[in-house]
Coordinates of C-alpha atoms and ligand atoms in Angstrom, one line a residue:
X204 CA -0.2 0.2 -0.1
X205 CA 1.4 3.7 -1.0
X206 CA 0.7 6.2 1.0
X207 CA -2.1 8.6 -0.3
X208 CA 0.2 11.9 -2.0
X209 CA -1.0 14.5 -4.5
X210 CA 0.9 13.6 -7.9
X211 CA 0.9 14.7 -11.7
X212 CA -2.0 11.9 -12.2
X213 CA -3.3 11.3 -8.3
X214 CA -5.2 13.9 -6.2
X215 CA -5.9 13.5 -2.5
X216 CA -8.4 15.5 0.5
X217 CA -7.9 15.7 4.0
X218 CA -11.2 14.5 5.9
X219 CA -9.4 16.0 9.3
X220 CA -11.8 18.5 11.0
X221 CA -13.9 18.2 13.4
X222 CA -16.2 14.5 13.1
X223 CA -19.8 13.8 15.4
X224 CA -19.1 11.3 17.6
X225 CA -20.8 9.3 20.5
X226 CA -19.6 7.0 22.8
X227 CA -21.5 3.5 22.6
X228 CA -22.5 2.6 26.1
X229 CA -25.1 -0.1 25.7
X230 CA -23.2 -1.6 22.5
X231 CA -26.0 -1.5 20.1
X232 CA -24.7 1.0 17.6
X233 CA -23.9 -2.4 15.5
X234 CA -27.0 -4.3 15.7
X235 CA -29.7 -0.8 15.3
X236 CA -27.3 0.5 12.5
X237 CA -25.7 3.6 13.4
X238 CA -24.2 3.6 9.9
X239 CA -27.0 4.2 8.4
X240 CA -28.1 7.6 9.5
X241 CA -26.9 10.9 11.5
X242 CA -24.7 9.7 14.6
X243 CA -28.1 10.3 17.6
X244 CA -26.8 12.5 20.2
X245 CA -23.8 12.8 19.0
X246 CA -20.8 15.0 20.3
X247 CA -18.5 17.3 17.6
X248 CA -15.1 15.8 18.2
X249 CA -11.2 16.6 16.6
X250 CA -9.7 13.8 13.7
X251 CA -6.5 13.3 14.6
X252 CA -6.1 12.7 18.2
X253 CA -6.9 10.8 21.0
X254 CA -10.9 10.6 22.1
X255 CA -10.1 10.4 25.8
X256 CA -8.7 13.6 27.4
X257 CA -10.8 15.8 24.7
X258 CA -13.6 17.0 27.4
X259 CA -13.8 17.4 31.0
X260 CA -15.5 14.0 31.5
X261 CA -14.4 11.3 33.1
X262 CA -17.0 8.6 31.5
X263 CA -15.7 9.5 27.5
X264 CA -12.0 9.2 29.2
X265 CA -11.4 6.0 30.8
X266 CA -14.8 5.1 28.3
X267 CA -13.6 1.5 27.6
X268 CA -15.8 -0.3 24.1
X269 CA -16.9 0.8 20.5
X270 CA -17.3 4.8 19.3
X271 CA -18.7 5.6 16.9
X272 CA -17.2 9.0 14.1
X273 CA -18.9 10.1 11.7
X274 CA -18.4 12.4 8.9
X275 CA -19.9 14.1 5.0
X276 CA -17.6 14.6 3.0
X277 CA -18.1 16.0 -0.9
X278 CA -16.3 14.5 -3.5
X279 CA -14.7 16.7 -6.3
X280 CA -16.2 17.0 -8.9
X281 CA -13.4 16.7 -10.6
X282 CA -12.4 13.2 -9.9
X283 CA -15.5 11.5 -12.8
X284 CA -13.8 8.3 -13.8
X285 CA -11.0 7.5 -11.8
X286 CA -10.1 5.2 -9.2
X287 CA -11.4 6.4 -5.6
X288 CA -9.8 5.2 -2.3
X289 CA -10.8 6.3 1.6
X290 CA -7.7 5.3 3.7
X291 CA -7.4 5.6 7.2
X292 CA -3.8 5.9 8.6
X293 CA -4.7 4.4 11.5
X294 CA -7.2 3.8 13.8
X295 CA -6.4 2.6 17.4
X296 CA -7.5 -0.7 17.4
X297 CA -9.9 -2.0 16.0
X298 CA -12.3 -0.3 13.8
X299 CA -15.0 -0.8 11.1
X300 CA -15.8 1.2 8.3
X301 CA -19.1 2.1 6.8
X302 CA -19.8 4.7 3.4
X303 CA -23.0 5.6 3.2
X304 CA -24.8 2.2 4.4
X305 CA -22.4 0.0 3.1
X306 CA -19.9 -1.2 5.0
X307 CA -16.2 -1.1 3.3
X308 CA -13.8 -2.3 5.6
X309 CA -12.6 -3.4 9.4
X310 CA -9.0 -3.8 10.2
X311 CA -6.9 -4.6 13.8
X312 CA -4.3 -3.1 14.9
X313 CA -4.3 0.3 16.1
X314 CA -1.1 1.8 14.6
X315 CA -1.1 1.0 10.9
X316 CA -2.9 2.6 7.6
X317 CA -6.1 0.2 5.8
X318 CA -7.9 1.4 3.2
X319 CA -10.9 0.5 0.8
X320 CA -11.1 0.6 -2.8
X321 CA -14.4 3.0 -2.9
X322 CA -15.4 3.6 -6.4
X323 CA -18.3 2.1 -6.5
X324 CA -19.9 3.5 -4.1
X325 CA -19.8 7.5 -4.5
X326 CA -20.3 9.4 -7.5
X327 CA -17.7 12.9 -7.6
X328 CA -19.3 15.7 -7.2
X329 CA -21.9 14.5 -4.6
X330 CA -21.4 14.4 -1.2
X331 CA -21.4 10.8 0.6
X332 CA -21.4 10.1 4.6
X333 CA -18.4 8.1 6.1
X334 CA -19.0 6.5 9.3
X335 CA -16.3 4.5 11.6
X336 CA -17.1 2.6 14.5
X337 CA -13.2 2.4 17.2
X338 CA -13.1 -0.5 19.6
X339 CA -10.5 0.4 22.5
X340 CA -10.6 -3.2 23.9
X341 CA -7.7 -5.8 24.1
X342 CA -8.2 -9.3 24.8
X343 CA -4.9 -11.5 24.8
X344 CA -5.5 -12.2 20.5
X345 CA -4.6 -8.5 20.1
X346 CA -1.3 -7.0 19.4
X347 CA -0.6 -5.2 22.1
X348 CA -2.5 -7.8 24.3
X349 CA -4.8 -6.9 27.5
X350 CA -8.1 -8.5 29.1
X351 CA -11.5 -7.3 30.0
X352 CA -11.5 -7.9 33.7
X353 CA -15.0 -8.3 36.0
X354 CA -14.9 -6.5 39.2
X355 CA -17.5 -5.7 41.3
X356 CA -17.8 -1.9 39.8
X357 CA -19.0 -3.3 36.4
X358 CA -15.7 -4.1 33.6
X359 CA -11.9 -2.7 33.5
X360 CA -9.5 -2.9 30.9
X361 CA -6.6 -4.9 31.9
X362 CA -2.8 -4.8 30.2
X363 CA 0.7 -4.5 30.8
X364 CA 2.2 -2.1 29.3
X365 CA 3.1 1.0 30.6
X366 CA 1.9 3.7 28.8
X367 CA -2.1 5.4 28.4
X368 CA -4.7 3.4 26.6
X369 CA -5.6 6.4 24.1
X370 CA -7.9 5.5 21.5
X371 CA -9.2 6.5 18.3
X372 CA -8.3 8.0 15.4
X373 CA -5.2 9.4 15.8
X374 CA -4.0 10.3 12.5
X375 CA -5.4 11.4 9.5
X376 CA -8.3 9.8 7.2
X377 CA -7.9 10.4 2.9
X378 CA -9.7 10.5 0.5
X379 CA -7.1 9.8 -2.9
X380 CA -8.1 8.9 -6.7
X381 CA -5.9 7.0 -8.5
X382 CA -5.8 6.5 -12.0
X383 CA -7.5 2.6 -13.2
X384 CA -4.7 0.9 -13.5
X385 CA -2.2 2.2 -11.0
X386 CA 1.4 1.3 -9.6
X387 CA 0.6 0.3 -5.9
X388 CA 3.2 -1.1 -4.4
X389 CA 7.3 0.0 -4.3
X390 CA 10.5 -1.8 -2.4
X391 CA 13.8 -0.2 -2.8
X392 CA 16.8 -1.6 -1.4
X393 CA 20.2 0.6 -1.7
X394 CA 23.1 -0.8 -2.2
X395 CA 27.0 1.4 -2.1
X396 CA 29.9 0.2 -4.3
X397 CA 33.4 2.3 -4.1
X398 CA 31.9 5.7 -4.7
X399 CA 28.2 4.8 -6.3
X400 CA 24.8 3.6 -5.2
X401 CA 22.8 1.4 -6.2
X402 CA 19.1 1.2 -5.8
X403 CA 17.6 -2.4 -6.4
X404 CA 13.4 -1.5 -7.4
X405 CA 11.0 -3.6 -7.7
X406 CA 7.5 -2.2 -8.0
X407 CA 4.1 -3.6 -8.5
X408 CA 1.0 -2.2 -11.1
X409 CA -2.6 -3.0 -9.7
X410 CA -6.2 -2.3 -11.8
X411 CA -8.2 -3.6 -14.1
X412 CA -4.7 -3.9 -16.7
X413 CA -2.0 -4.2 -14.2
X414 CA -1.0 -7.3 -16.2
X415 CA -0.3 -4.6 -18.9
X416 CA 1.0 -2.8 -17.1
X417 CA 4.2 -1.6 -18.8
X418 CA 6.6 0.7 -15.5
X419 CA 9.9 2.6 -15.4
X420 CA 11.3 4.6 -12.8
X421 CA 13.7 8.4 -13.0
X422 CA 16.1 8.9 -10.7
X423 CA 16.6 12.3 -9.5
X424 CA 19.4 14.7 -7.3
X425 CA 17.8 17.1 -5.0
X426 CA 18.3 19.5 -7.9
X427 CA 15.5 17.5 -10.2
X428 CA 19.0 16.1 -12.6
X429 CA 18.1 12.8 -13.8
X430 CA 21.1 10.5 -12.6
X431 CA 19.5 7.1 -14.1
X432 CA 16.5 5.7 -15.6
X433 CA 15.3 2.5 -16.2
X434 CA 12.0 0.5 -18.4
X435 CA 10.6 -3.0 -16.7
X436 CA 9.3 -3.8 -13.5
X437 CA 12.1 -4.1 -11.5
X438 CA 16.0 -3.0 -12.4
X439 CA 18.9 -2.0 -10.4
X440 CA 19.8 2.0 -11.4
X441 CA 23.8 3.6 -10.7
X442 CA 24.2 6.2 -8.8
X443 CA 27.2 7.7 -9.7
X444 CA 29.6 10.1 -7.1
X445 CA 26.6 9.1 -4.6
X446 CA 25.4 11.3 -2.2
X447 CA 24.8 9.2 0.8
X448 CA 21.9 8.8 2.8
X449 CA 23.9 10.0 6.8
X450 CA 22.9 10.1 9.9
X451 CA 23.0 13.5 10.6
X452 CA 22.3 14.7 6.5
X453 CA 19.0 13.2 5.1
X454 CA 19.9 13.6 2.0
X455 CA 17.2 12.1 -0.5
X456 CA 16.8 11.1 -4.6
X457 CA 13.4 11.6 -5.8
X458 CA 12.5 8.2 -7.7
X459 CA 9.3 8.7 -9.8
X460 CA 7.8 5.5 -10.2
X461 CA 5.8 5.9 -13.2
X462 CA 2.8 3.3 -15.3
X463 CA 2.5 4.0 -18.8
X464 CA -0.2 4.0 -21.3
X465 CA 1.6 4.5 -24.8
X466 CA 4.1 7.4 -25.0
X467 CA 1.8 9.3 -21.9
X468 CA 2.2 8.4 -18.7
X469 CA -0.8 7.2 -16.7
X470 CA 0.1 7.8 -13.4
X471 CA 3.0 8.4 -11.2
X472 CA 4.1 8.7 -7.6
X473 CA 7.2 10.2 -5.9
X474 CA 9.6 8.0 -3.6
X475 CA 12.0 9.6 -1.8
X476 CA 14.6 7.8 -1.2
X477 CA 17.9 7.3 0.8
X478 CA 21.0 5.4 -0.4
X479 CA 22.7 4.1 2.6
X480 CA 23.5 0.4 4.1
X481 CA 23.2 -0.9 6.9
X482 CA 24.9 -4.3 8.7
X483 CA 26.2 -5.6 11.9
X484 CA 30.0 -7.3 12.2
X485 CA 31.3 -8.5 14.8
X486 CA 30.2 -6.0 18.2
X487 CA 30.1 -3.1 15.5
X488 CA 26.8 -1.4 14.1
X489 CA 27.6 0.1 10.4
X490 CA 25.9 2.8 8.9
X491 CA 27.8 3.0 5.2
X492 CA 30.7 0.4 6.7
X493 CA 30.8 3.3 9.6
X494 CA 30.9 2.7 13.2
X495 CA 27.1 4.3 14.2
X496 CA 27.1 4.2 18.4
X497 CA 23.3 5.0 18.9
X498 CA 22.7 9.2 20.9
X499 CA 19.2 9.2 21.5
X500 CA 15.7 8.1 23.2
X501 CA 12.8 5.9 23.5
X502 CA 9.7 8.0 22.8
X503 CA 6.1 7.9 22.9
X504 CA 3.9 9.8 20.7
X505 CA 2.1 11.6 23.3
X506 CA 0.7 14.8 24.4
X507 CA -1.4 17.0 26.3
X508 CA -5.0 17.0 24.8
X509 CA -4.6 15.6 22.1
X510 CA -3.0 12.0 23.5
X511 CA -1.6 10.2 20.4
X512 CA -3.5 12.5 18.1
X513 CA -0.4 13.1 15.1
X514 CA 0.2 16.8 14.8
X515 CA 2.7 18.1 12.7
X516 CA 3.8 21.2 14.9
X517 CA 4.0 18.7 17.9
X518 CA 6.8 16.4 15.6
X519 CA 8.6 19.8 14.5
X520 CA 9.0 20.6 17.4
X521 CA 10.1 17.1 19.0
X522 CA 12.5 16.6 16.3
X523 CA 14.0 20.1 17.1
X524 CA 14.3 19.3 20.7
X525 CA 16.2 16.0 19.4
X526 CA 18.8 18.4 17.9
X527 CA 19.0 20.9 20.6
X528 CA 19.8 17.8 23.3
X529 CA 22.4 16.2 20.5
X530 CA 19.9 13.2 19.6
X531 CA 21.0 11.1 16.3
X532 CA 18.5 8.9 16.8
X533 CA 15.0 6.9 18.6
X534 CA 13.1 4.0 19.1
X535 CA 9.7 4.4 18.0
X536 CA 8.3 2.7 21.8
X537 CA 6.0 1.1 21.6
X538 CA 4.1 0.6 17.9
X539 CA 4.6 1.9 14.9
X540 CA 4.5 6.6 14.8
X541 CA 2.8 7.8 12.3
X542 CA 4.6 8.1 8.7
X543 CA 5.0 11.8 9.1
X544 CA 7.6 11.1 11.7
X545 CA 9.4 8.8 9.4
X546 CA 9.6 10.8 6.4
X547 CA 10.7 14.2 8.5
X548 CA 13.6 11.7 10.0
X549 CA 13.9 10.8 6.4
X550 CA 14.3 14.4 5.5
X551 CA 16.4 15.2 9.1
X552 CA 18.8 12.0 9.0
X553 CA 17.6 10.8 11.8
X554 CA 17.7 7.1 12.6
X555 CA 15.2 4.8 14.0
X556 CA 14.7 1.9 15.8
X557 CA 11.0 0.4 14.1
X558 CA 9.2 -1.6 16.4
X559 CA 5.6 -3.2 16.1
X560 CA 2.7 -2.7 19.2
X561 CA 3.9 -6.2 20.5
X562 CA 4.4 -4.4 24.2
X563 CA 2.5 -6.2 26.9
X564 CA 3.3 -10.1 26.5
X565 CA 5.2 -10.0 30.0
X566 CA 2.5 -11.1 32.8
X567 CA 5.4 -10.6 35.4
X568 CA 5.1 -7.2 34.4
X569 CA 2.3 -4.2 35.1
X570 CA 2.2 -0.9 35.5
X571 CA 6.1 0.0 34.7
X572 CA 8.2 -3.3 36.3
X573 CA 6.9 -6.1 38.5
X574 CA 3.5 -6.4 38.6
X575 CA 0.8 -7.4 38.0
X576 CA 0.5 -11.5 38.3
X577 CA -2.3 -14.1 38.2
X578 CA -2.2 -15.3 34.5
X579 CA 0.8 -17.0 32.7
X580 CA 2.0 -15.1 30.0
X581 CA 2.1 -17.8 27.3
X582 CA -0.5 -20.8 27.8
X583 CA -3.8 -21.7 25.2
X584 CA -6.2 -19.3 27.1
X585 CA -3.9 -16.3 27.3
X586 CA -0.7 -15.7 24.7
X587 CA -1.4 -18.8 22.5
X588 CA -0.5 -19.8 18.3
X589 CA -3.5 -17.0 17.7
X590 CA -1.5 -14.4 19.3
X591 CA 1.3 -15.2 17.7
X592 CA -0.4 -15.4 14.4
X593 CA -1.6 -11.9 14.8
X594 CA 1.8 -10.8 15.6
X595 CA 3.6 -12.1 12.9
X596 CA 1.2 -10.5 10.4
X597 CA 1.5 -7.0 12.7
X598 CA 5.8 -7.7 11.7
X599 CA 4.5 -8.5 7.4
X600 CA 2.5 -4.5 7.5
X601 CA 5.1 -2.6 9.2
X602 CA 7.3 -4.2 6.9
X603 CA 5.4 -3.1 4.2
X604 CA 4.4 0.3 5.5
X605 CA 8.0 1.9 6.2
X606 CA 10.5 -0.4 4.0
X607 CA 11.7 1.9 1.3
X608 CA 12.4 4.4 5.1
X609 CA 16.3 5.0 5.0
X610 CA 15.5 6.4 8.4
X611 CA 15.0 2.8 9.6
X612 CA 18.2 0.9 10.8
X613 CA 16.1 -2.1 12.6
X614 CA 13.3 -3.8 13.4
X615 CA 12.4 -4.3 16.8
X616 CA 9.4 -7.0 17.3
X617 CA 9.0 -6.6 20.7
X618 CA 9.3 -4.8 24.1
X619 CA 10.1 -6.7 27.4
X620 CA 8.3 -9.9 26.4
X621 CA 8.8 -13.5 28.1
X622 CA 12.0 -14.2 27.3
X623 CA 13.1 -16.9 29.9
X624 CA 10.8 -19.5 29.1
X625 CA 10.8 -22.1 26.6
X626 CA 7.2 -20.9 25.9
X627 CA 9.6 -18.1 25.1
X628 CA 11.4 -19.7 22.7
X629 CA 9.3 -21.5 20.8
X630 CA 7.4 -18.1 20.5
X631 CA 9.4 -15.9 19.3
X632 CA 11.6 -17.9 17.4
X633 CA 8.8 -18.5 13.5
X634 CA 8.2 -14.3 14.4
X635 CA 11.9 -13.8 13.5
X636 CA 11.9 -15.4 10.2
X637 CA 9.0 -13.8 9.8
X638 CA 10.1 -10.9 9.5
X639 CA 13.9 -12.3 7.6
X640 CA 11.8 -12.8 5.0
X641 CA 9.8 -9.7 5.5
X642 CA 12.9 -7.6 5.1
X643 CA 16.4 -9.7 4.6
X644 CA 18.4 -6.2 4.4
X645 CA 17.8 -4.9 8.1
X646 CA 18.6 -6.3 11.4
X647 CA 16.9 -7.7 13.7
X648 CA 15.7 -7.6 17.4
X649 CA 13.6 -7.3 20.4
X650 CA 13.9 -5.2 23.9
X651 CA 14.6 -8.0 27.2
X652 CA 13.3 -7.0 30.1
X653 CA 15.7 -7.5 33.4
X654 CA 13.6 -10.7 34.6
X655 CA 15.2 -12.4 31.7
X656 CA 19.2 -11.0 32.7
X657 CA 22.5 -12.3 31.0
X658 CA 21.9 -16.4 30.6
X659 CA 19.0 -16.5 31.5
X660 CA 17.3 -15.0 28.4
X661 CA 16.1 -17.1 25.6
X662 CA 15.1 -15.4 22.9
X663 CA 18.0 -13.1 22.5
X664 CA 20.1 -16.3 20.9
X665 CA 17.7 -15.1 17.1
X666 CA 18.2 -10.9 17.4
X667 CA 21.1 -10.1 15.5
X668 CA 21.7 -6.5 18.2
X669 CA 20.6 -7.0 21.6
X670 CA 18.7 -4.8 22.5
X671 CA 18.6 -3.9 26.5
X672 CA 16.4 -2.1 29.1
X673 CA 18.0 -1.5 32.5
X674 CA 17.1 0.1 35.8
X675 CA 19.3 -0.5 38.1
X676 CA 19.0 2.1 40.6
X677 CA 15.6 3.2 39.9
X678 CA 13.6 -0.4 39.9
X679 CA 16.3 -2.3 41.5
X680 CA 18.8 -0.5 43.8
X681 CA 16.7 2.0 44.5
X682 CA 18.1 5.5 46.0
X683 CA 21.6 2.7 45.8
X684 CA 24.2 3.9 43.1
X685 CA 27.1 2.4 44.3
X686 CA 25.6 -1.0 44.3
X687 CA 23.3 -0.7 40.6
X688 CA 26.8 0.3 39.4
X689 CA 28.9 -3.7 40.2
X690 CA 25.4 -5.3 39.4
X691 CA 25.4 -3.8 35.8
X692 CA 28.3 -3.5 35.0
X693 CA 29.0 -7.7 36.5
X694 CA 25.2 -8.2 34.0
X695 CA 26.7 -6.1 30.8
X696 CA 29.8 -7.9 31.2
X697 CA 28.1 -10.7 30.9
X698 CA 26.3 -9.9 27.4
X699 CA 29.2 -8.1 26.3
X700 CA 31.1 -12.1 26.4
X701 CA 28.3 -13.0 23.3
X702 CA 30.3 -10.9 20.6
X703 CA 27.3 -9.0 19.7
X704 CA 26.5 -5.2 19.6
X705 CA 24.2 -4.4 23.2
X706 CA 21.9 -0.9 22.4
X707 CA 20.5 0.0 26.2
X708 CA 17.0 1.3 25.2
X709 CA 15.9 2.2 28.3
X710 CA 17.8 3.3 31.1
X711 CA 15.9 6.1 33.5
X712 CA 14.5 7.0 36.9
X713 CA 11.1 8.5 37.7
X714 CA 11.9 12.8 38.6
X715 CA 9.6 14.6 39.3
X716 CA 10.1 18.3 37.8
X717 CA 11.7 21.4 39.8
X718 CA 11.8 18.6 43.1
X719 CA 15.7 18.6 44.3
X720 CA 18.2 17.8 46.9
X721 CA 21.2 18.4 48.6
X722 CA 21.7 14.6 49.0
X723 CA 20.4 12.7 45.4
X724 CA 17.0 11.2 46.7
X725 CA 15.1 9.8 43.9
X726 CA 12.2 11.9 42.5
X727 CA 14.4 14.6 42.7
X728 CA 16.6 16.6 39.6
X729 CA 19.7 16.0 40.8
X730 CA 19.0 12.2 41.5
X731 CA 18.2 11.6 38.0
X732 CA 21.5 13.1 36.7
X733 CA 23.5 10.7 38.9
X734 CA 21.4 8.4 38.1
X735 CA 22.7 9.1 34.8
X736 CA 26.5 9.7 35.5
X737 CA 26.5 5.9 36.6
X738 CA 24.8 4.3 33.3
X739 CA 26.8 6.7 31.2
X740 CA 30.5 4.8 33.1
X741 CA 29.4 1.9 33.0
X742 CA 28.2 2.0 28.8
X743 CA 31.5 3.9 28.0
X744 CA 33.6 1.0 29.8
X745 CA 32.0 -1.5 27.6
X746 CA 33.3 -1.1 23.9
X747 CA 30.3 -3.5 22.7
X748 CA 27.7 -1.2 23.6
X749 CA 26.4 0.6 20.8
X750 CA 24.4 3.4 21.9
X751 CA 22.5 4.8 24.7
X752 CA 18.7 5.5 24.4
X753 CA 17.2 7.0 27.4
X754 CA 13.7 6.4 28.7
X755 CA 12.1 8.9 28.2
X756 CA 12.0 11.4 25.9
X757 CA 9.7 13.4 27.7
X758 CA 7.1 12.2 29.8
X759 CA 4.1 11.0 29.7
X760 CA 0.3 9.9 30.7
X761 CA -0.4 6.1 31.9
X762 CA -2.6 4.7 34.1
X763 CA -3.1 5.9 37.0
X764 CA -1.2 3.5 40.4
X765 CA 1.2 4.3 42.9
X766 CA 4.6 4.8 41.5
X767 CA 2.9 7.1 38.6
X768 CA 2.6 10.3 39.6
X769 CA 0.3 12.3 36.9
X770 CA 2.0 10.4 34.4
X771 CA 5.7 8.2 34.2
X772 CA 8.1 11.2 34.9
X773 CA 11.6 9.4 33.5
X774 CA 11.3 11.6 31.0
X775 CA 14.9 14.0 30.3
X776 CA 11.1 16.9 29.4
X777 CA 8.7 17.2 30.3
X778 CA 5.4 16.5 28.7
X779 CA 5.7 20.0 27.4
X780 CA 9.0 19.6 26.8
X781 CA 11.1 21.6 29.0
X782 CA 14.5 20.1 29.6
X783 CA 15.2 18.7 33.8
X784 CA 18.2 19.0 34.4
X785 CA 19.4 15.4 32.7
X786 CA 18.3 17.3 29.3
X787 CA 21.2 19.7 30.3
X788 CA 23.7 17.1 31.0
X789 CA 22.6 14.0 28.3
X790 CA 22.6 17.7 25.8
X791 CA 27.0 18.3 27.2
X792 CA 27.5 14.4 26.6
X793 CA 25.8 14.5 23.2
X794 CA 26.9 17.0 21.7
X795 CA 24.0 19.0 21.3
X796 CA 23.0 22.0 19.1
X797 CA 21.0 24.8 18.4
Ligands
GCB852 C1 10.0 -0.8 30.6 C2 9.4 -0.4 29.6 C3 8.4 1.0 29.5 C4 8.2 1.6 31.1 C5 9.4 1.5 31.8 C6 9.2 2.6 32.7 O1 10.6 -1.3 30.6 O2 9.8 -0.4 28.8 O3 7.5 0.9 29.0 O4 7.0 2.5 30.6 O5 10.2 0.6 32.1 O6 9.0 3.4 32.9 O7 8.8 1.7 34.0

């Protein structure tokens, strides 16, 4: 699936704005056909945004179940004769969509796009009603998992990941056109050959005459000069004296893909291409053959009011803050971010670890760490074969969406799953194969949790890169940084003996901004600084450590709990992106700029 774009042969219309919105408190909407009429008793809601924090209403914030979104759109009259597609960049976590009275699609998984051909259901020049029922329940067969529990005061949703279950339409909704026969997919793989670059491409056509489609590509540099042109559905372009895509220098070529009808271009689609290589060699992580050290954060799509709603202003500001602090990378913890984020990272030369939404597959954790018990992680009743199939599909779908982004250098197929048991090994072994089959060009890993330390983890054997989340000095050795340092050095030495590169994908300490201690204690800004300094001493002493991504970039919303003071406070920045003392420390260490 290619992202909706305006091109010489395609047009799009964004459906964002104020939609009608209703909670389905009695669960009657589906059986009584709410899609067939204007939503009753609806309020207006902003799209894109999480619905949870838009009203001062606990019923909305904590709502679990179906919510209904509806809007009316006039299809541009110039679209006659075109193929017309309705595209949702995401719906968290599950959605069914109708155009008029006709159901057009259902999609599960809250962070990836889905679309339907609606050509036959709309008339250019006329209005049409679009309705989506979005459901935010999680089960053991969803990724991420969760469970509805009966409590004396009603049903509640329990889940094992440490961020608030924001839901709704978080990203743009589009109506767009393509010609009847169109470019359906593009895959590029880039390489280096001395001073030259190579771009291997594979194209797919779709639609009425896909079989007879003639395809061709033209590659241009940033100035618009043609560098190479090739005919055919697949081939290789050579770029003499290539300007490589490198961290900090997001140089992109423009690959124009054309579908030809005789001499005319029937469809045209542009793809930004960064020419670079990624490789793991020994304990090095190489980008363009050069060792790369990851400096940055695990992040969240999380802001006041909009929750997980994408917003370009927040994106630009977050990346400006990353630049200020000297970060060169981030992880899309714990789900695929908006594709706008990846496109921007491509242009900024920011390096991305791209993570699936497989978080919370660990019933030994909860609300942070060492929490809720009472379930077995892998069992026929909990995380089972069906979950594994859903997990495999989300890996494939993530690769399909993000495979062409030069910023993505490493796939993370899960965050902190249970990984010390035989069941974990069995569950994950085939998933690594799925990832490698979907993308043979990038390294694959998963993020290991403290409950499966070196010597006990049975899943790391499959990883190209070891990604470790460690909280020595916070969840263990709380307030005892000397003890923490000793234990941390000992464990890390074990991992280093495996001969693989290690990225510390999380290390952090909750810090209440403005809390100060002469003698640093947990929760104070001073303690966070000393905690980071201790960690950095440990990392700097181990050659196999090729990256540090502090947890977290900014404070973020979570479920309420005794360890969460208005959310998770491990940010180097507050939720509104003001620096804590730790941010200044990182800036000095990472050489941040303006
Ligand atoms: C972790 C999780 C992350 C949590 C963090 C914490 O290990 O990966 O999602 O937010 O710990 O602060 O407890």
